[in-house]
Tab-separated table of C-alpha atoms and ligand atoms in Angstrom:
chain	number	residue	atom	x	y	z
A	1	MET	CA	18.327	-1.802	-34.320
A	2	THR	CA	16.590	-3.729	-37.099
A	3	GLU	CA	12.897	-4.405	-36.920
A	4	ARG	CA	11.851	-7.325	-34.762
A	5	ILE	CA	10.245	-10.411	-36.313
A	6	ALA	CA	6.497	-10.569	-35.710
A	7	MET	CA	4.571	-13.665	-34.640
A	8	THR	CA	0.888	-14.373	-35.260
A	9	THR	CA	-0.034	-17.292	-32.967
A	10	PRO	CA	1.381	-17.505	-29.439
A	11	LEU	CA	3.660	-20.301	-28.301
A	12	VAL	CA	2.768	-22.047	-25.072
A	13	GLU	CA	5.626	-21.080	-22.761
A	14	CYS	CA	6.128	-23.298	-19.704
A	15	ASP	CA	8.584	-21.823	-17.234
A	16	GLY	CA	10.371	-24.091	-14.756
A	17	ASP	CA	12.761	-24.382	-11.836
A	18	GLU	CA	16.229	-23.663	-10.465
A	19	MET	CA	19.176	-22.967	-12.799
A	20	THR	CA	17.151	-23.592	-15.938
A	21	ARG	CA	14.622	-20.990	-14.770
A	22	ILE	CA	17.453	-18.439	-14.477
A	23	ILE	CA	18.688	-19.416	-17.946
A	24	TRP	CA	15.118	-19.207	-19.289
A	25	ALA	CA	14.786	-15.545	-18.322
A	26	TRP	CA	18.243	-14.668	-19.722
A	27	ILE	CA	17.491	-16.446	-23.021
A	28	LYS	CA	14.348	-14.383	-23.462
A	29	GLU	CA	16.019	-11.127	-22.492
A	30	LEU	CA	19.320	-11.505	-24.341
A	31	VAL	CA	18.730	-13.865	-27.274
A	32	LEU	CA	15.040	-13.774	-28.223
A	33	GLU	CA	13.379	-10.465	-27.402
A	34	PRO	CA	15.956	-8.231	-29.153
A	35	PHE	CA	15.125	-10.021	-32.424
A	36	VAL	CA	11.582	-11.385	-32.126
A	37	GLU	CA	8.372	-9.789	-30.929
A	38	LEU	CA	7.759	-12.825	-28.753
A	39	LYS	CA	4.147	-13.871	-28.465
A	40	THR	CA	3.605	-16.494	-25.792
A	41	GLU	CA	0.898	-17.778	-23.513
A	42	TYR	CA	2.837	-18.055	-20.264
A	43	TYR	CA	2.381	-20.871	-17.736
A	44	ASP	CA	4.577	-20.937	-14.671
A	45	LEU	CA	5.344	-24.597	-13.923
A	46	GLY	CA	7.854	-23.597	-11.258
A	47	LEU	CA	7.235	-25.526	-8.051
A	48	ALA	CA	5.892	-22.501	-6.118
A	49	GLU	CA	3.132	-21.929	-8.659
A	50	ARG	CA	2.365	-25.656	-8.900
A	51	GLU	CA	1.916	-25.612	-5.133
A	52	ARG	CA	-0.233	-22.467	-5.212
A	53	THR	CA	-2.546	-23.931	-7.880
A	54	ARG	CA	-2.389	-27.498	-6.536
A	55	ASP	CA	-0.817	-28.451	-9.898
A	56	ALA	CA	-3.776	-27.146	-11.933
A	57	VAL	CA	-1.325	-24.931	-13.856
A	58	THR	CA	0.337	-28.023	-15.362
A	59	ILE	CA	-2.982	-29.298	-16.675
A	60	GLU	CA	-3.837	-25.842	-18.053
A	61	ALA	CA	-0.471	-25.714	-19.833
A	62	ALA	CA	-1.081	-29.109	-21.462
A	63	GLN	CA	-4.540	-28.024	-22.585
A	64	ALA	CA	-3.062	-24.839	-24.032
A	65	ILE	CA	-0.614	-26.933	-26.086
A	66	LYS	CA	-3.609	-28.852	-27.433
A	67	ARG	CA	-5.292	-25.583	-28.349
A	68	LEU	CA	-2.286	-23.752	-29.831
A	69	GLY	CA	-0.326	-26.730	-31.189
A	70	VAL	CA	3.213	-25.841	-30.068
A	71	GLY	CA	4.789	-25.556	-26.625
A	72	VAL	CA	8.261	-24.953	-25.209
A	73	LYS	CA	9.097	-26.115	-21.708
A	74	CYS	CA	11.815	-25.316	-19.182
A	75	ALA	CA	13.107	-28.145	-16.966
A	76	THR	CA	11.057	-28.634	-13.808
A	77	ILE	CA	11.568	-30.338	-10.466
A	78	THR	CA	9.836	-33.669	-10.005
A	79	PRO	CA	9.271	-33.581	-6.252
A	80	ASN	CA	10.615	-36.280	-3.974
A	81	ALA	CA	10.595	-36.369	-0.175
A	82	GLU	CA	13.447	-33.818	0.103
A	83	ARG	CA	11.732	-31.395	-2.265
A	84	VAL	CA	8.471	-31.629	-0.315
A	85	GLU	CA	10.423	-30.403	2.688
A	86	GLU	CA	12.563	-27.852	0.797
A	87	TYR	CA	9.522	-26.174	-0.794
A	88	GLY	CA	6.966	-26.882	1.948
A	89	LEU	CA	4.707	-28.743	-0.482
A	90	SER	CA	1.294	-29.965	0.561
A	91	GLU	CA	1.608	-32.928	-1.832
A	92	MET	CA	4.289	-34.845	-3.708
A	93	TYR	CA	3.138	-33.631	-7.133
A	94	LYS	CA	3.668	-35.897	-10.118
A	95	SER	CA	6.259	-35.164	-12.762
A	96	PRO	CA	4.951	-32.296	-14.971
A	97	ASN	CA	6.318	-34.140	-18.003
A	98	GLY	CA	4.318	-37.201	-17.012
A	99	THR	CA	1.160	-35.126	-16.550
A	100	ILE	CA	1.594	-33.360	-19.908
A	101	ARG	CA	2.348	-36.646	-21.679
A	102	ALA	CA	-0.743	-38.238	-20.147
A	103	ILE	CA	-2.895	-35.414	-21.581
A	104	LEU	CA	-1.264	-35.087	-25.008
A	105	GLY	CA	-0.280	-38.724	-25.523
A	106	GLY	CA	2.411	-39.417	-28.063
A	107	THR	CA	6.078	-40.195	-28.307
A	108	VAL	CA	9.237	-38.537	-27.033
A	109	PHE	CA	12.070	-38.068	-29.538
A	110	ARG	CA	15.530	-37.339	-28.156
A	111	ALA	CA	18.340	-36.127	-30.376
A	112	PRO	CA	21.893	-35.011	-29.598
A	113	ILE	CA	23.160	-31.613	-30.800
A	114	THR	CA	26.420	-32.363	-32.565
A	115	THR	CA	28.947	-29.564	-32.781
A	116	ALA	CA	32.583	-28.738	-33.539
A	117	GLY	CA	35.137	-30.116	-31.107
A	118	ILE	CA	32.777	-32.539	-29.360
A	119	VAL	CA	33.772	-35.869	-30.858
A	120	PRO	CA	31.425	-38.813	-30.298
A	121	TYR	CA	33.000	-41.894	-28.741
A	122	ILE	CA	31.889	-43.733	-31.892
A	123	ALA	CA	34.132	-42.075	-34.468
A	124	ASN	CA	31.861	-42.822	-37.458
A	125	TRP	CA	28.792	-41.131	-35.904
A	126	THR	CA	28.942	-37.912	-37.911
A	127	LYS	CA	25.185	-37.225	-37.757
A	128	PRO	CA	22.806	-37.297	-34.787
A	129	ILE	CA	20.833	-40.419	-33.915
A	130	THR	CA	17.303	-39.711	-32.694
A	131	ILE	CA	15.811	-42.213	-30.270
A	132	ALA	CA	12.019	-42.597	-30.223
A	133	ARG	CA	10.951	-44.500	-27.133
A	134	HIS	CA	7.557	-46.199	-26.928
A	135	ALA	CA	6.535	-44.964	-23.486
A	136	TYR	CA	3.784	-47.488	-22.765
A	137	GLY	CA	3.524	-51.008	-21.394
A	138	ASP	CA	5.901	-53.998	-21.466
A	139	ILE	CA	7.907	-54.381	-18.244
A	140	TYR	CA	6.979	-50.830	-17.124
A	141	LYS	CA	3.457	-52.091	-16.457
A	142	ASN	CA	4.275	-55.669	-15.539
A	143	THR	CA	2.932	-58.068	-12.971
A	144	GLU	CA	5.448	-60.349	-11.345
A	145	LEU	CA	5.588	-63.129	-8.813
A	146	ARG	CA	8.347	-64.803	-6.944
A	147	LEU	CA	7.740	-68.478	-6.412
A	148	ALA	CA	9.706	-69.235	-3.271
A	149	GLU	CA	9.568	-72.332	-1.068
A	150	ASP	CA	5.907	-71.754	-0.167
A	151	PHE	CA	5.016	-71.981	-3.879
A	152	ALA	CA	7.654	-74.506	-4.897
A	153	GLY	CA	6.545	-76.761	-7.733
A	154	ALA	CA	3.788	-74.376	-8.915
A	155	ARG	CA	2.312	-74.672	-12.372
A	156	VAL	CA	2.141	-71.171	-13.940
A	157	GLU	CA	-0.290	-70.312	-16.704
A	158	LEU	CA	-1.432	-67.240	-18.628
A	159	VAL	CA	-5.221	-67.006	-18.527
A	160	ALA	CA	-7.321	-64.613	-20.639
A	161	THR	CA	-11.021	-64.410	-19.818
A	162	ALA	CA	-13.288	-62.851	-22.466
A	163	PRO	CA	-16.335	-60.788	-21.354
A	164	ASN	CA	-18.536	-63.769	-22.360
A	165	GLY	CA	-16.559	-66.036	-20.052
A	166	ARG	CA	-14.548	-67.877	-22.699
A	167	GLU	CA	-11.016	-68.697	-21.615
A	168	GLN	CA	-7.670	-68.956	-23.325
A	169	ARG	CA	-4.861	-70.619	-21.379
A	170	ALA	CA	-1.186	-71.144	-22.023
A	171	LEU	CA	1.417	-72.803	-19.859
A	172	VAL	CA	4.230	-70.460	-18.857
A	173	HIS	CA	6.207	-73.005	-16.876
A	174	ASP	CA	5.715	-76.033	-14.714
A	175	PHE	CA	7.987	-75.553	-11.698
A	176	GLY	CA	8.350	-79.243	-10.988
A	177	ALA	CA	11.489	-80.953	-9.684
A	178	PRO	CA	14.427	-80.510	-9.890
A	179	CYS	CA	14.076	-76.670	-9.986
A	180	PRO	CA	10.815	-75.934	-8.128
A	181	THR	CA	11.362	-72.257	-7.217
A	182	GLY	CA	11.847	-69.160	-9.375
A	183	ILE	CA	10.238	-66.049	-10.843
A	184	VAL	CA	7.515	-65.216	-13.389
A	185	GLN	CA	6.160	-62.067	-14.965
A	186	GLY	CA	3.267	-61.025	-17.176
A	187	ILE	CA	3.460	-58.032	-19.525
A	188	HIS	CA	1.107	-56.464	-22.030
A	189	ASN	CA	0.732	-53.859	-24.718
A	190	THR	CA	-2.238	-52.639	-26.737
A	191	ASP	CA	-2.730	-52.504	-30.509
A	192	ALA	CA	-3.864	-48.869	-30.191
A	193	SER	CA	-0.718	-47.775	-28.349
A	194	ILE	CA	1.614	-49.541	-30.774
A	195	GLU	CA	-0.286	-48.098	-33.733
A	196	SER	CA	-0.101	-44.583	-32.314
A	197	PHE	CA	3.639	-45.055	-31.710
A	198	ALA	CA	4.125	-46.138	-35.322
A	199	HIS	CA	2.210	-43.082	-36.598
A	200	ALA	CA	4.233	-40.724	-34.393
A	201	CYS	CA	7.553	-42.199	-35.599
A	202	MET	CA	6.577	-42.116	-39.265
A	203	THR	CA	5.206	-38.567	-39.050
A	204	PHE	CA	8.404	-37.416	-37.338
A	205	ALA	CA	10.528	-39.184	-39.981
A	206	LEU	CA	8.669	-37.268	-42.697
A	207	ASP	CA	8.907	-33.955	-40.811
A	208	THR	CA	12.654	-34.302	-40.259
A	209	LYS	CA	13.374	-36.162	-43.537
A	210	GLN	CA	15.267	-39.010	-41.907
A	211	ASP	CA	15.112	-42.792	-42.316
A	212	LEU	CA	13.231	-44.731	-39.651
A	213	TRP	CA	14.621	-47.928	-38.120
A	214	PHE	CA	12.743	-50.357	-35.936
A	215	GLY	CA	13.797	-53.625	-34.333
A	216	THR	CA	12.243	-56.273	-32.116
A	217	LYS	CA	13.044	-59.926	-31.365
A	218	ASP	CA	10.245	-61.437	-33.438
A	219	THR	CA	12.214	-64.591	-34.270
A	220	ILE	CA	11.992	-65.544	-30.583
A	221	SER	CA	8.781	-63.791	-29.511
A	222	LYS	CA	6.641	-64.950	-32.394
A	223	VAL	CA	3.378	-63.466	-31.119
A	224	TYR	CA	4.244	-60.519	-28.841
A	225	ASP	CA	7.189	-58.963	-30.672
A	226	ARG	CA	5.756	-60.080	-34.010
A	227	ARG	CA	2.657	-57.960	-33.320
A	228	PHE	CA	4.832	-54.826	-33.048
A	229	ARG	CA	6.468	-55.662	-36.370
A	230	ASP	CA	3.127	-56.347	-38.091
A	231	ILE	CA	1.502	-53.145	-36.826
A	232	PHE	CA	4.482	-51.059	-37.994
A	233	ASP	CA	4.224	-52.782	-41.405
A	234	GLU	CA	0.480	-52.148	-41.653
A	235	VAL	CA	0.824	-48.485	-40.679
A	236	PHE	CA	3.718	-47.979	-43.090
A	237	TRP	CA	2.115	-49.680	-46.095
A	238	GLY	CA	-1.307	-48.244	-45.359
A	239	HIS	CA	-0.374	-44.603	-44.768
A	240	TYR	CA	3.262	-43.660	-45.404
A	241	ARG	CA	4.912	-45.732	-48.172
A	242	GLN	CA	4.121	-43.182	-50.876
A	243	ARG	CA	5.166	-40.118	-48.862
A	244	PHE	CA	8.399	-41.787	-47.708
A	245	ALA	CA	9.235	-42.530	-51.355
A	246	GLU	CA	8.529	-38.918	-52.339
A	247	LYS	CA	10.883	-37.637	-49.606
A	248	GLY	CA	13.525	-40.231	-50.469
A	249	ILE	CA	13.506	-41.770	-46.995
A	250	GLU	CA	13.137	-45.399	-45.920
A	251	TYR	CA	11.448	-47.475	-43.257
A	252	PHE	CA	13.782	-50.280	-42.260
A	253	TYR	CA	12.924	-53.229	-40.013
A	254	THR	CA	15.497	-55.605	-38.600
A	255	LEU	CA	16.064	-57.732	-35.506
A	256	ILE	CA	16.917	-55.658	-32.419
A	257	ASP	CA	20.415	-57.118	-32.051
A	258	ASP	CA	21.136	-56.442	-35.715
A	259	ALA	CA	19.799	-52.891	-35.242
A	260	VAL	CA	22.301	-52.359	-32.399
A	261	ALA	CA	25.206	-53.660	-34.501
A	262	ARG	CA	24.213	-51.553	-37.509
A	263	THR	CA	23.754	-48.448	-35.351
A	264	ILE	CA	27.315	-48.723	-34.066
A	265	ARG	CA	28.644	-49.112	-37.629
A	266	SER	CA	26.414	-46.339	-39.051
A	267	GLU	CA	27.171	-42.674	-39.643
A	268	GLY	CA	23.943	-41.709	-37.793
A	269	GLY	CA	21.319	-39.444	-39.285
A	270	PHE	CA	18.250	-41.618	-38.647
A	271	ILE	CA	15.418	-42.155	-36.182
A	272	TRP	CA	15.605	-45.333	-34.149
A	273	ALA	CA	12.165	-46.402	-32.930
A	274	CYS	CA	12.662	-48.387	-29.726
A	275	ARG	CA	10.390	-50.535	-27.644
A	276	ASN	CA	9.974	-49.195	-24.097
A	277	TYR	CA	12.882	-51.072	-22.486
A	278	ASP	CA	15.178	-50.790	-25.514
A	279	GLY	CA	14.549	-47.031	-25.578
A	280	ASP	CA	15.301	-46.671	-21.871
A	281	VAL	CA	18.650	-48.420	-22.289
A	282	MET	CA	19.653	-47.162	-25.727
A	283	SER	CA	18.879	-43.492	-25.084
A	284	ASP	CA	21.406	-43.453	-22.239
A	285	MET	CA	23.956	-45.214	-24.407
A	286	VAL	CA	23.444	-42.873	-27.367
A	287	ALA	CA	23.431	-39.725	-25.173
A	288	THR	CA	26.665	-40.711	-23.451
A	289	ALA	CA	28.376	-41.745	-26.675
A	290	PHE	CA	27.564	-38.379	-28.264
A	291	GLY	CA	29.252	-36.599	-25.363
A	292	SER	CA	27.002	-34.652	-23.014
A	293	LEU	CA	23.508	-34.820	-21.533
A	294	ALA	CA	23.516	-31.029	-21.687
A	295	MET	CA	23.568	-31.273	-25.500
A	296	MET	CA	20.431	-33.419	-25.870
A	297	THR	CA	17.051	-32.115	-27.014
A	298	SER	CA	13.716	-33.733	-26.437
A	299	VAL	CA	10.386	-33.260	-28.190
A	300	LEU	CA	7.018	-34.799	-27.408
A	301	VAL	CA	4.964	-35.371	-30.558
A	302	SER	CA	1.306	-36.202	-30.022
A	303	PRO	CA	-0.676	-38.345	-32.494
A	304	GLU	CA	-2.652	-35.207	-33.465
A	305	GLY	CA	0.587	-33.396	-34.316
A	306	TYR	CA	0.991	-31.198	-31.211
A	307	TYR	CA	4.652	-30.535	-30.383
A	308	GLU	CA	6.245	-29.807	-27.033
A	309	TYR	CA	9.972	-28.985	-27.049
A	310	GLU	CA	12.410	-29.097	-24.141
A	311	ALA	CA	15.977	-29.857	-23.109
A	312	ALA	CA	16.530	-33.469	-22.028
A	313	HIS	CA	18.468	-32.461	-18.899
A	314	GLY	CA	17.027	-31.419	-15.535
A	315	THR	CA	17.113	-28.195	-13.531
A	316	VAL	CA	20.896	-28.425	-12.829
A	317	GLN	CA	20.329	-28.090	-9.100
A	318	ARG	CA	23.948	-27.904	-7.949
A	319	HIS	CA	24.697	-24.987	-10.269
A	320	TYR	CA	21.578	-23.217	-8.965
A	321	TYR	CA	22.751	-23.413	-5.353
A	322	ARG	CA	26.087	-21.907	-6.436
A	323	HIS	CA	24.233	-19.174	-8.351
A	324	GLN	CA	22.129	-18.415	-5.272
A	325	ALA	CA	25.259	-18.181	-3.153
A	326	GLY	CA	26.449	-15.467	-5.515
A	327	GLU	CA	29.089	-17.655	-7.166
A	328	GLU	CA	29.747	-17.677	-10.898
A	329	THR	CA	28.272	-20.584	-12.845
A	330	SER	CA	29.080	-22.049	-16.238
A	331	THR	CA	25.868	-23.843	-17.128
A	332	ASN	CA	25.226	-24.979	-20.692
A	333	SER	CA	22.133	-23.338	-22.216
A	334	VAL	CA	22.383	-24.937	-25.679
A	335	ALA	CA	19.690	-27.618	-25.229
A	336	THR	CA	17.280	-25.002	-23.819
A	337	LEU	CA	18.108	-22.656	-26.719
A	338	PHE	CA	17.392	-25.513	-29.142
A	339	ALA	CA	14.057	-26.163	-27.421
A	340	TRP	CA	13.166	-22.555	-28.297
A	341	THR	CA	14.440	-22.840	-31.878
A	342	GLY	CA	12.478	-26.058	-32.368
A	343	ALA	CA	9.289	-24.416	-31.119
A	344	LEU	CA	9.782	-21.139	-33.019
A	345	ARG	CA	10.570	-23.000	-36.253
A	346	ARG	CA	7.495	-25.196	-35.841
A	347	ARG	CA	5.335	-22.111	-35.160
A	348	GLY	CA	6.869	-20.461	-38.238
A	349	GLN	CA	6.079	-23.482	-40.405
A	350	ILE	CA	2.476	-23.722	-39.243
A	351	ASP	CA	1.838	-19.954	-39.504
A	352	ALA	CA	3.823	-19.537	-42.748
A	353	LEU	CA	6.356	-17.108	-41.243
A	354	PRO	CA	9.620	-17.810	-43.090
A	355	GLU	CA	11.445	-15.052	-41.133
A	356	LEU	CA	10.696	-16.832	-37.883
A	357	CYS	CA	12.053	-20.134	-39.288
A	358	ALA	CA	15.124	-18.300	-40.577
A	359	PHE	CA	15.664	-16.767	-37.130
A	360	ALA	CA	15.581	-20.255	-35.560
A	361	ASP	CA	18.248	-21.369	-38.045
A	362	ARG	CA	20.346	-18.273	-37.327
A	363	LEU	CA	20.172	-18.845	-33.584
A	364	GLU	CA	21.297	-22.464	-33.958
A	365	THR	CA	24.132	-21.420	-36.263
A	366	ALA	CA	25.166	-18.757	-33.736
A	367	CYS	CA	25.420	-21.475	-31.018
A	368	HIS	CA	27.565	-23.667	-33.273
A	369	GLU	CA	29.778	-20.717	-34.271
A	370	THR	CA	30.277	-19.620	-30.677
A	371	ILE	CA	31.412	-23.114	-29.666
A	372	ALA	CA	33.526	-23.531	-32.819
A	373	SER	CA	35.270	-20.243	-31.981
A	374	GLY	CA	36.365	-21.875	-28.727
A	375	ILE	CA	33.876	-20.161	-26.395
A	376	MET	CA	31.975	-22.741	-24.329
A	377	THR	CA	30.620	-23.597	-20.895
A	378	GLY	CA	32.510	-25.795	-18.445
A	379	ASP	CA	30.833	-29.081	-19.340
A	380	LEU	CA	31.884	-28.733	-23.000
A	381	TYR	CA	35.290	-27.310	-22.066
A	382	ALA	CA	36.002	-30.620	-20.334
A	383	LEU	CA	35.103	-32.587	-23.483
A	384	SER	CA	36.188	-30.354	-26.357
A	385	THR	CA	39.107	-31.301	-28.582
A	386	LEU	CA	39.527	-27.684	-29.788
A	387	ALA	CA	42.996	-26.280	-29.074
A	388	HIS	CA	41.924	-22.654	-28.554
A	389	LYS	CA	39.086	-23.330	-26.098
A	390	LYS	CA	38.045	-20.950	-23.328
A	391	LYS	CA	35.556	-21.501	-20.500
A	392	ILE	CA	32.853	-18.871	-20.176
A	393	ASP	CA	30.135	-18.201	-17.568
A	394	THR	CA	26.431	-18.927	-18.095
A	395	LYS	CA	25.383	-15.418	-19.084
A	396	GLY	CA	28.549	-14.710	-21.053
A	397	PHE	CA	27.759	-17.562	-23.424
A	398	LEU	CA	24.313	-16.123	-24.159
A	399	VAL	CA	25.812	-12.684	-24.786
A	400	GLU	CA	28.227	-14.235	-27.295
A	401	VAL	CA	25.387	-16.072	-29.071
A	402	ALA	CA	23.281	-12.894	-29.255
A	403	ARG	CA	26.222	-10.953	-30.663
A	404	ARG	CA	26.603	-13.503	-33.477
A	405	ILE	CA	22.884	-13.422	-34.287
A	406	ALA	CA	23.057	-9.649	-34.620
A	407	GLU	CA	26.033	-9.793	-36.995
B	1	LIG	P1	20.265	-32.640	-14.125
B	1	LIG	O1	19.625	-31.398	-13.716
B	1	LIG	O2	20.164	-32.999	-15.571
B	1	LIG	O3	21.794	-32.531	-13.723
B	1	LIG	C1	22.669	-33.631	-13.544
B	1	LIG	C2	24.107	-33.163	-13.703
B	1	LIG	O4	24.427	-33.123	-15.085
B	1	LIG	C3	24.356	-31.751	-13.182
B	1	LIG	O5	24.614	-31.732	-11.812
B	1	LIG	C4	25.523	-31.315	-14.052
B	1	LIG	O6	26.735	-31.880	-13.599
B	1	LIG	C5	25.180	-31.964	-15.387
B	1	LIG	N1	24.330	-31.091	-16.238
B	1	LIG	C6	23.041	-31.298	-16.621
B	1	LIG	N2	22.616	-30.327	-17.412
B	1	LIG	C7	23.649	-29.450	-17.521
B	1	LIG	C8	23.812	-28.215	-18.208
B	1	LIG	N3	22.820	-27.682	-18.913
B	1	LIG	N4	25.009	-27.582	-18.111
B	1	LIG	C9	26.017	-28.107	-17.384
B	1	LIG	N5	25.925	-29.270	-16.725
B	1	LIG	C10	24.752	-29.944	-16.796
B	1	LIG	O7	19.687	-33.882	-13.325
B	1	LIG	P2	19.422	-34.108	-11.742
B	1	LIG	O8	20.448	-33.401	-10.943
B	1	LIG	O9	19.255	-35.563	-11.625
B	1	LIG	O10	18.017	-33.442	-11.472
B	1	LIG	C11	17.827	-32.119	-10.958
B	1	LIG	C12	16.336	-31.812	-10.970
B	1	LIG	O11	15.876	-31.820	-12.320
B	1	LIG	C13	15.501	-32.838	-10.225
B	1	LIG	O12	14.643	-32.164	-9.321
B	1	LIG	C14	14.717	-33.563	-11.281
B	1	LIG	O13	13.417	-33.879	-10.838
B	1	LIG	C15	14.667	-32.566	-12.405
B	1	LIG	N6	14.610	-33.145	-13.777
B	1	LIG	C16	13.756	-32.562	-14.645
B	1	LIG	C17	13.695	-32.987	-15.963
B	1	LIG	C18	12.748	-32.305	-16.898
B	1	LIG	O14	12.037	-31.375	-16.525
B	1	LIG	N7	12.678	-32.725	-18.139
B	1	LIG	C19	14.540	-34.009	-16.401
B	1	LIG	C20	15.442	-34.572	-15.485
B	1	LIG	C21	15.477	-34.122	-14.178
B	1	LIG	P3	27.740	-31.128	-12.599
B	1	LIG	O15	26.942	-30.732	-11.384
B	1	LIG	O16	28.763	-32.178	-12.324
B	1	LIG	O17	28.279	-29.919	-13.313
B	2	LIG	MG1	17.276	-44.892	-18.753
């Protein structure tokens, strides 16, 4: 066997739950450890350990990512009432992703893994489209009222009261006759959050050498949406214009509806910065149009440049129950493999370890080659246009990938 690639700084490794936890262990055993002298700081975010530590382990993992700069995370269960019962939890713990995001801050970028035989529904999308969703404010932190009969005819205003007592008022709507009942809502965002979002998107565009698109409805929302546009402009002109020019990439602003139309006509290959609601909606559209949720990666980029990589899918619960019952499964490990390659490559770049970066490339190529040769898990088998396709089990796929890395 050839010598294994050495690492200098550990990766923060966050283990998880169910089928993805099984896959996690197999990936390390079959695909990583034979080739890399893996150095990780291990945090078990599986539900049993979260219960044992009363979720302190999640906070420790997030702090470790702050300290070491790069993390890789397995999918984890976000408990609901059934899970509390299933695992005998003393609390309905919050989503680990939510907890980590609250500590690191930043923006989540989701990108599809495009590969041979999986044809996007939009025929001209030949390159991936990365969605960056602003995960703060707007309708996700709204205040709303229903004005029913008991408030019919109400006059609704926005009121801002400064600490010194000064007031600013604006009429939202006067619910007079003939339509005296209805609904109202108030939303907000902060300059700091929008600015941090702009920095994250522009840094990621530079890192991945892709154009950045952004759209709002500033022709209609002349203050609220306009503020997003202005902050993006200020951040771009103040900090990134020169570096974008040097990399040959562009920042492009257009109205949100025009951005949608252009995205459909495009060949892909860019980052689409989306407001919170737009990102919620568009990421599902883009993921579906590219083929499979199991082929979507996700990376959290903090404003300080900390990176946390994961697969966008969950713990694949139904497959896990089959696995536990001793049945064969055919679960797709590609997005989890790409979480590892993203993290290893990032570690390699920071620590100046070109062999580690090259290994990440080789592992990704091995995944593409395995699928292109017709060997794929059930989810891809159902979608693939390849004539010579063959369905393989979960572990078998990893064995095939490892074999191609070794070659
Ligand atoms: P899910 O685990 O993503 O699975 C939904 C369905 O999509 C699966 O049942 C499976 O369909 C298909 N699928 C997803 N990933 C696949 C893969 N790698 N290979 C093959 N098929 C795949 O979502 P969920 O069932 O809604 O959630 C399960 C658990 O995951 C929940 O407890 C949730 O809290 C958690 N979750 C965690 C994260 C995260 O940590 N980032 C994200 C989402 C959900 P078939 O069963 O039809 O084959
Ligand atoms: Mg959504």
